[in-house]
Structures are given as structure tokens and as C-alpha cells.
Coordinates of C-alpha atoms and ligand atoms in Angstrom, one line a residue:
X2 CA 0.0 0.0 0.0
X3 CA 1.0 3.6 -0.9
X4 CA 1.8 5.0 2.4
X5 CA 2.4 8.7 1.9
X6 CA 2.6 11.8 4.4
X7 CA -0.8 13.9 3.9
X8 CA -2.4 16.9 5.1
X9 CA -3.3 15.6 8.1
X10 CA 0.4 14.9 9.1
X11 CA 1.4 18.7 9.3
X12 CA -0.4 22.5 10.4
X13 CA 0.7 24.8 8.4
X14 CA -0.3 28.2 10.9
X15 CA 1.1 31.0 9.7
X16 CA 3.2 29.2 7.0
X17 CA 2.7 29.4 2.9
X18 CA 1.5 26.6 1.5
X19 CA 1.6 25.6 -2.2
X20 CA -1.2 23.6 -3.3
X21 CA -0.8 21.7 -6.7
X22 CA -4.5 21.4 -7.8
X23 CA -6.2 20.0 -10.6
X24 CA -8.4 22.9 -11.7
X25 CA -7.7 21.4 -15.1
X26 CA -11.9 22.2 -16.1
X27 CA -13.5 22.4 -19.4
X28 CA -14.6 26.1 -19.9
X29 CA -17.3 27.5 -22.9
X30 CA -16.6 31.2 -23.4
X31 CA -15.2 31.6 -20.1
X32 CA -18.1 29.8 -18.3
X33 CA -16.9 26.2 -16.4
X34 CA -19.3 24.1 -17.4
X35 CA -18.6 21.3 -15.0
X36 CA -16.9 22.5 -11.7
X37 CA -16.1 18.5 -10.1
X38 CA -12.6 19.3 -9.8
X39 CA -13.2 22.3 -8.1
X40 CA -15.5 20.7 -5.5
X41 CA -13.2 17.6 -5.1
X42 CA -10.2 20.3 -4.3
X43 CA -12.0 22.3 -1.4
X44 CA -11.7 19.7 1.9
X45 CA -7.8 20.3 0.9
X46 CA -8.3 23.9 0.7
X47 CA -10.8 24.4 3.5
X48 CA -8.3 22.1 5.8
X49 CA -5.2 24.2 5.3
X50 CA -7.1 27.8 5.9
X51 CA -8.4 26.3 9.3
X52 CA -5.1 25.8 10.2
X53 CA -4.0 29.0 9.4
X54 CA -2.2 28.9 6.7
X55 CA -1.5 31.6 3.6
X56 CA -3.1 28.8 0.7
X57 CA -1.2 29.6 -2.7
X58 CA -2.9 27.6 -5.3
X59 CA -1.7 26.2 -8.9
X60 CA -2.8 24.3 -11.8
X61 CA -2.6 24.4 -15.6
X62 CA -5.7 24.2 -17.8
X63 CA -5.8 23.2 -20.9
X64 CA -2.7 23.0 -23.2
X65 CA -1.4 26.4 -23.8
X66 CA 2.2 24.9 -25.0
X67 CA 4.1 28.1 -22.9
X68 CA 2.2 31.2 -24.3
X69 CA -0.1 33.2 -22.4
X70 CA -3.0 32.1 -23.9
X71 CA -6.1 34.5 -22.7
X72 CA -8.5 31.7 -23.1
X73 CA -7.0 29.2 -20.9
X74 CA -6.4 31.4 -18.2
X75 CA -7.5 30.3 -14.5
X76 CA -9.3 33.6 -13.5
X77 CA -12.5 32.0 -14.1
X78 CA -11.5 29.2 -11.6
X79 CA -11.0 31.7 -9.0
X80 CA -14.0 33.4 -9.1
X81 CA -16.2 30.1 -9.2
X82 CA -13.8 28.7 -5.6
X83 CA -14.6 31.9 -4.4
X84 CA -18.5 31.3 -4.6
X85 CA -17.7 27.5 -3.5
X86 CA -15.6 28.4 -0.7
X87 CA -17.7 31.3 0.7
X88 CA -14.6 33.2 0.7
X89 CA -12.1 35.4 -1.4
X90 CA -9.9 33.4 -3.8
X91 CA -7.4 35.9 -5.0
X92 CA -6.4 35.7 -8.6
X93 CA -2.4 36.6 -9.0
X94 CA -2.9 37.4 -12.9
X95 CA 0.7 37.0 -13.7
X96 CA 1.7 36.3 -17.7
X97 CA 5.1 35.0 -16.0
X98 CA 2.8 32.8 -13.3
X99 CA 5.2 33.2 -10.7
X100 CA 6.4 36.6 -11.4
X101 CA 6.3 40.2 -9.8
X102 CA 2.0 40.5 -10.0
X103 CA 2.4 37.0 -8.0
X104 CA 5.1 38.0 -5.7
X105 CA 3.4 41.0 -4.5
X106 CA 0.0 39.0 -4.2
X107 CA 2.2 36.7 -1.7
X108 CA 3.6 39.1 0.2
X109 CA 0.5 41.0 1.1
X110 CA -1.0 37.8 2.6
X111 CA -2.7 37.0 6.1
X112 CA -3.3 33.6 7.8
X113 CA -5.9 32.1 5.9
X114 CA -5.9 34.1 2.5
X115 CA -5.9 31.9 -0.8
X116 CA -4.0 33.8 -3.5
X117 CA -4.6 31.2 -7.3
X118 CA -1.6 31.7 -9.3
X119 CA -2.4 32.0 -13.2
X120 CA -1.9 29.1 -15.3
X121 CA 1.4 26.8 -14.8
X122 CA 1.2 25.5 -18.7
X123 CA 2.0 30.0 -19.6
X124 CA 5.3 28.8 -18.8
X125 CA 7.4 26.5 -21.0
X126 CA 9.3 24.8 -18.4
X127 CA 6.4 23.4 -17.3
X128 CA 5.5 20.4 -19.3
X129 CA 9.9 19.8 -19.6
X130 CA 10.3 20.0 -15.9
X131 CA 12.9 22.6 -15.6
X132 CA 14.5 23.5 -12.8
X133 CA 13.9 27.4 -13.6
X134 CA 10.3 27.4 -13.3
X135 CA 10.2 24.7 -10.7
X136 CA 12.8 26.6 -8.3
X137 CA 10.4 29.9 -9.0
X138 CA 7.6 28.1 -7.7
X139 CA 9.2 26.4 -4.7
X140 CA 10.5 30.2 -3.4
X141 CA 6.9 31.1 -2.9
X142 CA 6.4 28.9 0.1
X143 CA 7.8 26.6 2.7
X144 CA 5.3 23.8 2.0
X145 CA 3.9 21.8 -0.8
X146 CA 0.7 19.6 -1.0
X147 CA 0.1 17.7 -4.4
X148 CA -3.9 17.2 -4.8
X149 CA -3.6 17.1 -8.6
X150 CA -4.7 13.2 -9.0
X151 CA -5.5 14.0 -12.6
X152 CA -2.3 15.5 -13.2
X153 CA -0.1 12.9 -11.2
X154 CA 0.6 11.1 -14.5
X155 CA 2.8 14.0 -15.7
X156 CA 6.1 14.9 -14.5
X157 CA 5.8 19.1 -14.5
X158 CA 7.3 21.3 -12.6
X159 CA 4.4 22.1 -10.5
X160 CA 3.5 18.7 -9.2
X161 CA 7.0 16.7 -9.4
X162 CA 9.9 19.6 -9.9
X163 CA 9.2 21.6 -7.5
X164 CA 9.2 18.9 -4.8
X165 CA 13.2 18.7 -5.1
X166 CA 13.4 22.3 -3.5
X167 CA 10.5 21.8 -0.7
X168 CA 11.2 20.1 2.6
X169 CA 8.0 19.3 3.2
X170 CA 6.1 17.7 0.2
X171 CA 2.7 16.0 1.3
X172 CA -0.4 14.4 -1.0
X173 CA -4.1 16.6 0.3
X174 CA -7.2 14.6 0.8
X175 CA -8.5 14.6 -3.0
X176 CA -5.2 12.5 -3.6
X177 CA -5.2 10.7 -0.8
X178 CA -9.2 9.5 -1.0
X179 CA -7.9 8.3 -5.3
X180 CA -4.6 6.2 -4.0
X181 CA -6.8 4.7 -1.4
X182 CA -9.6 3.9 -3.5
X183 CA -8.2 3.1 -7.3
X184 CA -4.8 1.4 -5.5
X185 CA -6.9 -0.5 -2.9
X186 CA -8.8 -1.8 -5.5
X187 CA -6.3 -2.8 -8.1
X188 CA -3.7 -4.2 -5.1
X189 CA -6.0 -5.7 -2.6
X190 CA -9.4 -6.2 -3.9
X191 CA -12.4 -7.5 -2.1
X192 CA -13.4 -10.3 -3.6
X193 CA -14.6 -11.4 -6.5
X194 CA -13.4 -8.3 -8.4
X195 CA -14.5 -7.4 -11.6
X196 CA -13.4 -5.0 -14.2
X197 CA -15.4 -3.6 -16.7
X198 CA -14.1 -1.9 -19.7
X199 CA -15.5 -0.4 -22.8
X200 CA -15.0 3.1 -24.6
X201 CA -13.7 3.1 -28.8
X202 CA -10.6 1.6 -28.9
X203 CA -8.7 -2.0 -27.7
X204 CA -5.3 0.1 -28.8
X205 CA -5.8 3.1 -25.9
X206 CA -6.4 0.1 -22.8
X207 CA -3.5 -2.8 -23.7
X208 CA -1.9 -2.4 -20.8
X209 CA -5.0 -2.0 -18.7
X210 CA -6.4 -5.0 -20.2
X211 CA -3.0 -7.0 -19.0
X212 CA -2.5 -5.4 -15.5
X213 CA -6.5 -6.2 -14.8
X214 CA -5.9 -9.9 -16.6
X215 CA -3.3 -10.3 -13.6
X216 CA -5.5 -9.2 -10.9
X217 CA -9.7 -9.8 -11.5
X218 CA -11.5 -12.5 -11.2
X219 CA -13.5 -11.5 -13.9
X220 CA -13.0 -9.1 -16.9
X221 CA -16.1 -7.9 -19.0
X222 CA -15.2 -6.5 -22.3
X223 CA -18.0 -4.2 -23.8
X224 CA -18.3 -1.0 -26.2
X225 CA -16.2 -0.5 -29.6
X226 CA -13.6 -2.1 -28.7
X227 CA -15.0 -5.6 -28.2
X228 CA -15.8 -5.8 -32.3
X229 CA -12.3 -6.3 -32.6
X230 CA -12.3 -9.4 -29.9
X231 CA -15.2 -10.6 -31.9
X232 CA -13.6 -10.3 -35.5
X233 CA -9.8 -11.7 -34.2
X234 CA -12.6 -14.8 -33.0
X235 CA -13.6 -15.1 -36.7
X236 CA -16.8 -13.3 -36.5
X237 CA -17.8 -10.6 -38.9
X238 CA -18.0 -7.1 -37.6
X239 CA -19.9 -4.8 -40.7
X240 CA -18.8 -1.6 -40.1
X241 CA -18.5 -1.6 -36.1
X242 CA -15.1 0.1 -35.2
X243 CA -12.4 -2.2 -35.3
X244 CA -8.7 -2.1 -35.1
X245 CA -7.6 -4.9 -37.4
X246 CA -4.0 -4.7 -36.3
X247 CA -4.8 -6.0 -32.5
X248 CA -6.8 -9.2 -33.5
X249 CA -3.7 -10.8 -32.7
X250 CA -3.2 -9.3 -29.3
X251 CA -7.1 -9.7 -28.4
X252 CA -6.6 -13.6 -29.3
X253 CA -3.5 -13.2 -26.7
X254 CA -5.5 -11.8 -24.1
X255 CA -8.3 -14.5 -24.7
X256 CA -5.4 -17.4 -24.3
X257 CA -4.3 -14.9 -20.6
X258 CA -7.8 -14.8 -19.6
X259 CA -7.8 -18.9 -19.9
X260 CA -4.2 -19.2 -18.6
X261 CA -5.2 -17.0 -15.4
X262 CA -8.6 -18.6 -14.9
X263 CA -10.0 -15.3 -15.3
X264 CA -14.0 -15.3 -16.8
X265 CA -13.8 -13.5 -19.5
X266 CA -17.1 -11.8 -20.3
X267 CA -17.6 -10.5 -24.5
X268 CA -20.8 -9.5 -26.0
X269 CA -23.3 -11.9 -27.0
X270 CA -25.4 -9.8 -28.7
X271 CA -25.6 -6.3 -30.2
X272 CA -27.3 -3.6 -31.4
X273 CA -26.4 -2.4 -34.6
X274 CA -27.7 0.5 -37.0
X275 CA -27.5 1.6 -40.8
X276 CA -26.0 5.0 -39.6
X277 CA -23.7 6.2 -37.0
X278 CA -27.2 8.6 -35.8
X279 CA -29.9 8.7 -33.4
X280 CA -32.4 8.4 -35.9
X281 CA -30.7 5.4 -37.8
X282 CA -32.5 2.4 -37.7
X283 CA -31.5 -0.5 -35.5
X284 CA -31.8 -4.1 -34.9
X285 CA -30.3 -6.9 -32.5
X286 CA -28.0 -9.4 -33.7
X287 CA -25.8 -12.3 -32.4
X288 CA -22.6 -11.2 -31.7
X289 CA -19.8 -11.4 -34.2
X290 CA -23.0 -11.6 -37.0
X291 CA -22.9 -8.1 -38.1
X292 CA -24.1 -7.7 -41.6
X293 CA -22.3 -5.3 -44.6
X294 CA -23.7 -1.9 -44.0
X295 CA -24.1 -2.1 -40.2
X296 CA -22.1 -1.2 -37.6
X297 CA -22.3 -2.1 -33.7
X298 CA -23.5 0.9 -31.4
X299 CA -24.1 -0.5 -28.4
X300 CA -24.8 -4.1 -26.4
X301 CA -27.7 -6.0 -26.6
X302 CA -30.4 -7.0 -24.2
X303 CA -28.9 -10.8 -23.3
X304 CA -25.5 -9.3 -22.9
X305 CA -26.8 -6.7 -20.7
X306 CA -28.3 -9.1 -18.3
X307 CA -25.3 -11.2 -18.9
X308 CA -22.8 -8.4 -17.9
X309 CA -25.2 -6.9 -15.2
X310 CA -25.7 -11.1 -13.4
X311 CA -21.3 -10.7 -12.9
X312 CA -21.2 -8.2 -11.2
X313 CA -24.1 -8.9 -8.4
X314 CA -22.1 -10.9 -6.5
X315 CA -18.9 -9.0 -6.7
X316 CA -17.4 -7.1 -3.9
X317 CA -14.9 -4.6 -6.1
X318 CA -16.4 -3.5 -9.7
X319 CA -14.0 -1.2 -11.4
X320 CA -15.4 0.2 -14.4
X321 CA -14.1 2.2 -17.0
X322 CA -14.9 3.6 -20.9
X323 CA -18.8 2.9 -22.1
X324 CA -20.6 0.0 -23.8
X325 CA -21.5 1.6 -26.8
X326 CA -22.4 4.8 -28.4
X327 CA -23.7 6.8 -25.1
X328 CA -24.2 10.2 -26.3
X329 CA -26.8 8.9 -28.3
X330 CA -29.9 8.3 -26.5
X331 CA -30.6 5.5 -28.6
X332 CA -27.4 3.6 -27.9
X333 CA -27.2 4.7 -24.3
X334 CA -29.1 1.9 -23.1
X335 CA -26.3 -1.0 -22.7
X336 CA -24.0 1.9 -20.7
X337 CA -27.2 3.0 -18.3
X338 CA -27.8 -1.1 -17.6
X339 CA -24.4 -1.9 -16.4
X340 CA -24.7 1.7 -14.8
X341 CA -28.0 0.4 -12.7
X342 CA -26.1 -2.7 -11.9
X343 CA -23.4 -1.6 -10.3
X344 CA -25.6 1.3 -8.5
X345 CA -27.6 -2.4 -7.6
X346 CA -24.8 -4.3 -6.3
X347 CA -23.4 -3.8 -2.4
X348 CA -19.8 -4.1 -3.9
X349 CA -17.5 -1.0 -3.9
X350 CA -17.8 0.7 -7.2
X351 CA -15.1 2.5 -8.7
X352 CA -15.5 4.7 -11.9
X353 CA -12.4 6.0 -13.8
X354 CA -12.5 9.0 -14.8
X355 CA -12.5 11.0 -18.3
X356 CA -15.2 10.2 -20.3
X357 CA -16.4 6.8 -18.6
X358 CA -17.5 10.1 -15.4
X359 CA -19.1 11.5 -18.0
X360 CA -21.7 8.9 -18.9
X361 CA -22.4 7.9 -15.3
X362 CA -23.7 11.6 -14.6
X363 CA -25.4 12.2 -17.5
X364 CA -27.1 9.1 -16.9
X365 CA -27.8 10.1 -13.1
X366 CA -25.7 7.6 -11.1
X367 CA -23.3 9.7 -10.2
X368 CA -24.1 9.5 -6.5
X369 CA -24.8 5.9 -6.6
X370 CA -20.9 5.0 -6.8
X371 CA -18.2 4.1 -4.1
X372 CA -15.9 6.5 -6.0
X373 CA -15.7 8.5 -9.3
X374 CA -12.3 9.2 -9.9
X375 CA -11.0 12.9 -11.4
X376 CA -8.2 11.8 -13.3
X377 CA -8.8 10.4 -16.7
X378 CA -5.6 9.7 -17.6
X379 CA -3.7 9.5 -14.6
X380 CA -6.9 6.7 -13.3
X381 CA -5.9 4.5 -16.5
X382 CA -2.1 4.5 -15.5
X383 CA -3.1 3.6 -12.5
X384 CA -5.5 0.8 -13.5
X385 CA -2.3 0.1 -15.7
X386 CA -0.2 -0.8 -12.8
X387 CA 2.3 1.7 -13.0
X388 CA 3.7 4.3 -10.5
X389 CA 2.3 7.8 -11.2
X390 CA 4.9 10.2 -11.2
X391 CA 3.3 13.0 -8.8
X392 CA 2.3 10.1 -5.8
X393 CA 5.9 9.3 -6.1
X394 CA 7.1 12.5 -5.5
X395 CA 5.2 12.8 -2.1
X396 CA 7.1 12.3 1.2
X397 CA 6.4 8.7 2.7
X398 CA 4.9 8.4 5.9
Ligands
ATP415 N1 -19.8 0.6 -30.3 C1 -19.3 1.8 -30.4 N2 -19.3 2.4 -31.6 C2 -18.8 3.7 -31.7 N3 -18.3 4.4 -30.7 C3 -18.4 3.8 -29.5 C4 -18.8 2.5 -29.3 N4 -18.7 2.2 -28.0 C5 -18.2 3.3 -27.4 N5 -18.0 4.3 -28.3 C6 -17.5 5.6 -28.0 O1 -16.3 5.5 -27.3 C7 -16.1 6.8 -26.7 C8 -15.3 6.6 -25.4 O2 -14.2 5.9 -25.6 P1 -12.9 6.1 -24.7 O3 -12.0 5.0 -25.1 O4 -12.4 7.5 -24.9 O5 -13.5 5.9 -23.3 P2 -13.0 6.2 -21.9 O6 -11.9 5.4 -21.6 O7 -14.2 6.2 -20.9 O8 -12.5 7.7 -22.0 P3 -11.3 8.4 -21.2 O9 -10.1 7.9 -21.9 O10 -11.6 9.8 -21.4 O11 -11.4 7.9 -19.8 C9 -17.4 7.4 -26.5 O12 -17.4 8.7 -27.2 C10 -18.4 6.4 -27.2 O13 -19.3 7.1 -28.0
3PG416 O1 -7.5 16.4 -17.6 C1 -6.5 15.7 -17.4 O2 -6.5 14.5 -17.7 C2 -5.4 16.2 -16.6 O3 -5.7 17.5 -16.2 C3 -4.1 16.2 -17.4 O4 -4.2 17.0 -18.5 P1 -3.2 16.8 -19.8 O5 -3.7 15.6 -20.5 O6 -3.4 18.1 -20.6 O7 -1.8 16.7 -19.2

């Protein structure tokens, strides 16, 4: 288990803290259109201004490759933590991030003021890890908490730099509550534990698939990606996507599966339609029988119950990328089934993040999940068995 110092080790009265945040949010003509991140970020926050602390906040947003790009700029983010905090969040608009706006924002602050600094991405050191930007940040405070979980799969400045010139590097309670729950899971499950993964393509989850094949009792493979399980099988697929060049590795996986006694759970049936639309016209079919002209959209009925009968009895689902074509209402219906199930099931449910978050929401089981993680990427590293650069960089306990 991942045993690193947190928030909860130190008090920070009277001392400036550095918080590495994930306030990484997708914005519409400056409006944040979905504020999670910001609400997973504020026990941290709110934790670290009780204690008396001078709260200096970072993240990037988006990928402004070094330039100070008006439209990615966090000022939006402060004035929404403001509103969620109940309390000033003072933006240090500063095209340099850490330079003299910032400074003099720092200096002026009391115990208990939060200062956000402007984008980290403005600078180009960032996304290299150079110790010039890094060593800027660290001379800001005497602390540093990392609570970027979506981030910890990058080795910036910000989150992994900037450690080597802090004493005192702990993980906040966002990071914490995502090792616990995503490495508990993957290291030492309740069980049986089930995995179930879906989304477009078999090519963006080969390691997933093999870390998982090593660890679950049970793996269900749904969504595009399971056409190409079903062609490398000899089944024909239509126009469903498919990635020819992994048949191979998807008949390797099937032969793992076997070797590990893990069950191995692939469509049975499907769904398919004449056009990649809501208003296409559908029908159900055997897997791996997809006419010319068709193409796979979602799951169908006997695989749903199928899918949603393994995980009943499980005691750790994990669940990540959807079973077919979600934004579509029409082809929603596989995703919202295994959805229901797990909010069904007693067993702790874990979503990864990205766009796998997305669907459960939309759908409305959000709140019916153990845990939704807020890293996309950094959750499927994680699910990938590999250590993420920012949880390295914390001090251990
Ligand atoms: N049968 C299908 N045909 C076409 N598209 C599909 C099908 N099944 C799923 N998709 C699409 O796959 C996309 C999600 O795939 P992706 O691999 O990005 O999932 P994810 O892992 O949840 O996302 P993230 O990587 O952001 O966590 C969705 O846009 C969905 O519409
Ligand atoms: O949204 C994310 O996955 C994280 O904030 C990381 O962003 P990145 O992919 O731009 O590094």
C-alpha cells in the first residue's frame, strides 16, 4: 500500500502553503461548465485555511504549450472557488505565473488568505520539468501539497519539480481519498473483483487489459472495442469500429484470460444501425454476426443481463470507458444497464475518470458509486499498474 505523508500529518499556521491542484476544467466562453474538480479540491483547501495557513494555489488548464493564452487562463476558476468556498480566492494574474503580480500578491497575505496563481502551462518549463520554473515556484512557500490526481501522471514542474526544493512535500485529501480507493482496488481487492471496460478503442487500454488480466477474477469487455475481440474470433463485424491490427493481441489476451482462470465476459449480442445517428435504424443481432452496411452501437439485451448477473455478486467492480455509443440516447441503453447494476450491487464501485465520469452523470448515477475518480488519464495508469509520477514525488509516511 502507498503510504504517503498527507495533510493531516502537518499544520501549516502561519506558514505558505503551495497547493498543486487539478483545476484542469473544461470552460465555454469563459463559463466552467462542470466545476467537479473544483469541488473535489476544497476539503484540501478548506483544511489548510483552518489551520491558518497563507493557501497559494496552482494548476494548468488546458494545453497552452508556454504562451499566455487568454483563453486558458485560470481567472474563471478563482472566481467560481470563491462562490464555492464562501470566501475570497485571489487571482495573482501574472503572464510569467510566478512573477512580480504574483510576488506582491504573496507578500501581502494573512493567515488564511488563498491567493490562485495563473496558469502553470503559460510557462514553458512546465510540461519539460525545468528547474527554472520549478525553483520559482518552490521560493513562494515553505510547503507543498500535491492534490492534482488528474495530473499525477505527468512529471511538470508544478507537481513533481518543485518537490526537489521543498522540505516538506505531502499528498491533500483529493489525492489521498484516489490512492486509497483506485490502488486498494487494483492491489487488494475484495473479492470477487470485476473490471469492466468499454469506450472506442482495444489500442488506448493494452496495458489495462493486461495489468487487470493479472489481478480480477472476472474481466467484461464491452463497447467499440470488443468488435475487434469478436472479428480476431472469426466473427464478422460490418462496419463496427475495429482495429484490425490488434486481432492478434485480443486472441493473446483470450489465451491470458484462460491461462489465469480469469472469466472472460464479451458481448453476445448487439445492437447495430445503418448510420452512425440517433435516428438510424436498428436491430439486434448475435454477436460477431454483423451484416455489410451495419455497424455495432451498443450491447444487446442478453449481454446486458449477462454483464449486469457478474457483477451482483462481486465485492470490487471497477469500471471504466462505455458499452456503446452513449451520447446517443438511442445507444445509451447497454451503458445506463451496467450503470443500474453496479448502483444495484453492495460491492465498492469504482469509476475511472474522463469520459467513462461522464456517462455515469449524464445518466444520473453519479451519487450511486463508491468512488468517481478525477483523473482520466492518470486513473488508467493507474489501473495500468504503473507508479504515477506525482504520488511518487510525495514524502512517505
Ligand atoms: N460501439 C461503439 N461504436 C462507436 N463508438 C463507441 C462505441 N462504443 C463506445 N464508443 C465511443 O467511445 C467513446 C469513449 O471511448 P474512450 O476509449 O475515450 O472511453 P473512456 O476510456 O471512458 O474515456 P477516457 O479515456 O476519457 O477515460 C465514446 O465517445 C463512445 O461514444
Ligand atoms: O484532464 C486531465 O486528464 C489532466 O488534467 C491532465 O491534462 P493533460 O492531459 O493536458 O496533461
Amino acid at each position: 500500500m502507498l503510504n504517503k505523508k498527507s495533510v493531516d500529518d502537518i499544520n501549516v499556521k502561519g506558514q505558505k502553503v503551495l497547493v498543486r491542484c487539478d483545476f484542469n476544467v473544461p470552460l465555454e466562453n469563459g463559463k466552467i461548465t462542470d466545476d467537479t474538480r473544483l469541488v473535489a479540491a476544497l476539503p484540501t483547501i478548506k483544511k489548510l485555511v483552518s489551520d491558518g495557513g497563507k493557501v497559494i494555489l496552482c494548476s494548468h488548464l488546458g494545453k497552452p504549450k508556454g504562451q499566455p493564452l487568454p483563453e486558458m487562463s485560470l481567472a474563471p476558476v478563482a472566481v467560481r472557488l470563491s462562490e464555492l468556498l464562501g470566501q475570497t480566492v485571489r487571482f495573482a494574474a501574472d503572464r510569467g505565473v510566478v512573477g512580480p503580480n504574483a510576488k506582491a500578491a504573496v507578500d501581502i497575505m494573512n493567515d488564511g488568505d488563498i491567493v490562485l496563481l495563473e496558469n502553470t502551462r503559460y510557462r514553458a518549463e512546465e510540461t519539460k520539468n525545468e528547474d527554472t520554473f520549478s525553483k520559482d515556484l518552490a521560493s513562494l512557500a515553505e510547503v507543498f501539497v500535491d492534490d492534482a490526481f488528474g495530473t499525477a501522471h505527468r512529471a511538470h514542474c508544478s507537481n513533481v519539480g518543485v518537490t526537489k526544493y521543498m522540505k516538506t512535500n505531502v499528498v491533500g485529501y483529493l489525492m489521498q481519498k484516489e490512492i486509497d480507493f483506485l490502488g486498494n482496488a487494483v492491489n487488494d481487492p475484495k473479492r470477487p473483483f470485476v473490471a469492466i471496460l468499454g469506450g472506442a478503442k482495444v489500442s488506448s487500454k493494452l496495458s489495462v487489459i493486461e495489468n487487470l488480466l493479472d489481478k480480477v477474477d472476472v474481466l467484461i469487455i464491452g463497447g467499440g472495442m470488443s468488435y475487434t475481440f469478436s472479428k480476431a474470433q472469426g466473427g464478422t463485424v460490418g462496419n463496427s469500429l475495429l482495429e484490425e491490427d490488434y486481432c492478434d493481441y485480443a486472441l493473446k489476451m483470450i489465451k491470458k484470460a484462460k491461462d489465469n482462470k480469469v472469466k472472460l465476459l464479451l458481448p453476445v449480442d448487439t445492437v447495430i444501425a445503418d448510420d452512425f445517428s440517433n435516428d438510424a435504424n436498428t436491430e439486434v443481432v448475435d454477436a460477431g454476426k454483423i451484416p455489410d452496411g451495419w455497424e455495432g452501437l451498443d450491447i444487446g439485451p442478453k449481454t446486458c443481463d449477462l454483464f449486469a448477473d457478474a457483477v451482483k455478486d462481486a465485492q470490487t467492480v471497477v469500471w471504466n470507458g462505455p458499452m456503446g455509443a452513449f451520447e446517443m440516447s438511442k445507444f445509451a441503453v447497454g451503458t445506463e444497464a451496467v450503470a443500474k447494476a453496479l448502483a444495484d450491487t453492495d460491492a465498492v464501485t469504482i469509476i475511472g475518470g474522463g469520459d467513462s465520469a461522464a456517462a455515469i452523470n449524464s445518466l444520473g448515477y453519479g451519487d450511486k458509486m463508491t468512488h468517481i475518480s478525477t483523473g482520466g488519464g492518470a486513473s488508467m495508469e493507474f489501473l495500468e499498474g504503473k507508479e504515477l509520477p506525482g504520488v511518487a514525488a510525495a514524502d512517505n509516511k
